[in-house]
Amino acid sequence: MTALDLSSPVAVVGTGTMGQGIAQVALVAGHPVRLYDAVPGRAGQAAAAIGARLDRLVEKDRLTAAGRDAARARLRPADSLAELADCALVGEAVLERLDVKRELFTELEGIVADDCLLATNTSSLSVTAIGGALRNPGRFVGLHFFNPAPLLPLVEVVSGFATDVTSATRAYETARAWGKTPVACADTPGFIVNRIARPFYAEAFAVLESQAADPATIDAVLRECGGFRMGAFELTDLIGQDVNESVTHSVWQSFFQDVRFTPSLAQRRLVESGRLGRKSGHGWYDYGDGAERPEPHTAEKEQPPAYVVVEGDLGPASEVIALIREAGIAVREEDEDHGTRLVLPSGGQLVLADGQTSVEFRDVVYFDLALDYRRATRIALSASQDTAPQTLAEAIGLFQALGKDVSVIGDVPGMIVARTVARIVDLAHDAVAKGVATEEDIDTAMRLGVNYPLGPFEWSRRLGRSWAYDLLDDLHLRDPSGRYAPSLALYRHAYAGEKREGAS
């Protein structure tokens, strides 16, 4: 099954930002495009807005003047749904309500030809439920673009329970012909991106709610240590707190209130107060005129230790040993079977975040997972009230000697980056085990859809088969609510690795 022929008309119903974006994508690809909106006059306004964006593409040398003129000639507002009768694909970007979308497609089915593809751009509703009232639900598919549609490459091609393979394949190939990067997925709450991305927000909010760190510090650690493009607080301010919370709530409800997707009370209060982010002028941060962005907590300068003792290889943090040597700090190595850690001159220990807490041990400081310890510009440390001040000072001075800013946070198990990555990895393994998508498509979706520095399976391979399972298992012991219980899929992944290593 191939992509739609470029001579085939494509229609978009709903002419808001997303609808205009999808229409522009199809138009620039070469299709005749029809625009329809239930509000009189809006389709014409949308066509004019798209025309203005085409002008800007010409100014930026991304489109020729002849290409713009040809595209404008192919774009036509429609005054009624009846004018979409000859379209080969009709997509919608209308109000995110099940009843509205079902009513629209039921009406469209009586207008378009039997071989016309019908597509929803829903981000949170069930594709199966929207198409369930259709006479022929086999031709109904989800085409979930990301905003802004002309710029972001990812399209999730969602097969509902009744979607025909031929329809899904044609939609997939059409999205690819439009210059997009499609990924195929089953109709599951949140699809790929909005399902697997939930911990990125949830764990940042949980660290805030536990009083372990403020938004600016958590965001800085996620960016400068974890390698994420934006922190969770600044990103949800950009998305809109109401929008982000609505998606979280929808996924949680759709999974029958699964504790792994529980919404944040702190975010709920923010929405209730009307602080919706950039669009309202205030969210987690103040965007008013003259408002200053709060700075992350950064530790004062401390003296580095004269030496460290390395016990074990530090696993995912092994690069730290080389950095310590390069900084001129003596490294003594001891072959120990009972752990991987750095021992400081004070006798205190420096340990990579593992899902346990500092208060459980005598004089332990934890340090967070980094995407790349050499390139990271900030490292988070956590300690308890019982940690010796000298141990914490030596730990701070050590990482400062490596050229890092240091943020000291509260004694939360798994810290910030480590617990976030572990949960993302777990949800990704669980999604593959349940037939949602392939490993490759999930990695592609998370890199392109939300700009993650690595896909979950790329993280998993880098960190080791059992790393995420072990960390979550420790977290689950300390929070037995089920939020951190590792999935059976992750257990199987970790156990299979142990079995192979044991056999060798």
PDB file of N, CA and C in Angstrom, residues 327 376-378 398-405:
ATOM      1  N   ALA A 327      41.815  15.797  36.885  1.00  0.00           N
ATOM      2  CA  ALA A 327      41.800  16.991  37.740  1.00  0.00           C
ATOM      3  C   ALA A 327      42.980  17.027  38.699  1.00  0.00           C
ATOM      4  N   ALA A 376      28.628  17.188  31.323  1.00  0.00           N
ATOM      5  CA  ALA A 376      27.682  17.759  32.288  1.00  0.00           C
ATOM      6  C   ALA A 376      28.300  18.973  32.969  1.00  0.00           C
ATOM      7  N   THR A 377      27.512  20.021  33.135  1.00  0.00           N
ATOM      8  CA  THR A 377      28.008  21.230  33.797  1.00  0.00           C
ATOM      9  C   THR A 377      27.506  21.350  35.229  1.00  0.00           C
ATOM     10  N   ARG A 378      26.605  20.449  35.617  1.00  0.00           N
ATOM     11  CA  ARG A 378      26.059  20.478  36.975  1.00  0.00           C
ATOM     12  C   ARG A 378      25.855  19.045  37.457  1.00  0.00           C
ATOM     13  N   LEU A 398      34.976  17.884  45.416  1.00  0.00           N
ATOM     14  CA  LEU A 398      35.413  16.946  44.386  1.00  0.00           C
ATOM     15  C   LEU A 398      34.789  17.273  43.038  1.00  0.00           C
ATOM     16  N   PHE A 399      33.473  17.421  43.004  1.00  0.00           N
ATOM     17  CA  PHE A 399      32.824  17.693  41.719  1.00  0.00           C
ATOM     18  C   PHE A 399      33.111  19.108  41.226  1.00  0.00           C
ATOM     19  N   GLN A 400      33.298  20.039  42.130  1.00  0.00           N
ATOM     20  CA  GLN A 400      33.698  21.377  41.701  1.00  0.00           C
ATOM     21  C   GLN A 400      35.075  21.347  41.034  1.00  0.00           C
ATOM     22  N   ALA A 401      35.965  20.489  41.541  1.00  0.00           N
ATOM     23  CA  ALA A 401      37.295  20.351  40.941  1.00  0.00           C
ATOM     24  C   ALA A 401      37.209  19.757  39.536  1.00  0.00           C
ATOM     25  N   LEU A 402      36.101  19.063  39.244  1.00  0.00           N
ATOM     26  CA  LEU A 402      35.883  18.506  37.909  1.00  0.00           C
ATOM     27  C   LEU A 402      35.215  19.517  36.979  1.00  0.00           C
ATOM     28  N   GLY A 403      35.034  20.752  37.466  1.00  0.00           N
ATOM     29  CA  GLY A 403      34.454  21.810  36.646  1.00  0.00           C
ATOM     30  C   GLY A 403      32.940  21.859  36.660  1.00  0.00           C
ATOM     31  N   LYS A 404      32.324  21.263  37.690  1.00  0.00           N
ATOM     32  CA  LYS A 404      30.863  21.199  37.742  1.00  0.00           C
ATOM     33  C   LYS A 404      30.308  22.162  38.800  1.00  0.00           C
ATOM     34  N   ASP A 405      29.153  22.762  38.465  1.00  0.00           N
ATOM     35  CA  ASP A 405      28.350  23.379  39.512  1.00  0.00           C
ATOM     36  C   ASP A 405      27.699  22.251  40.294  1.00  0.00           C
TER      37      ASP A 405
END
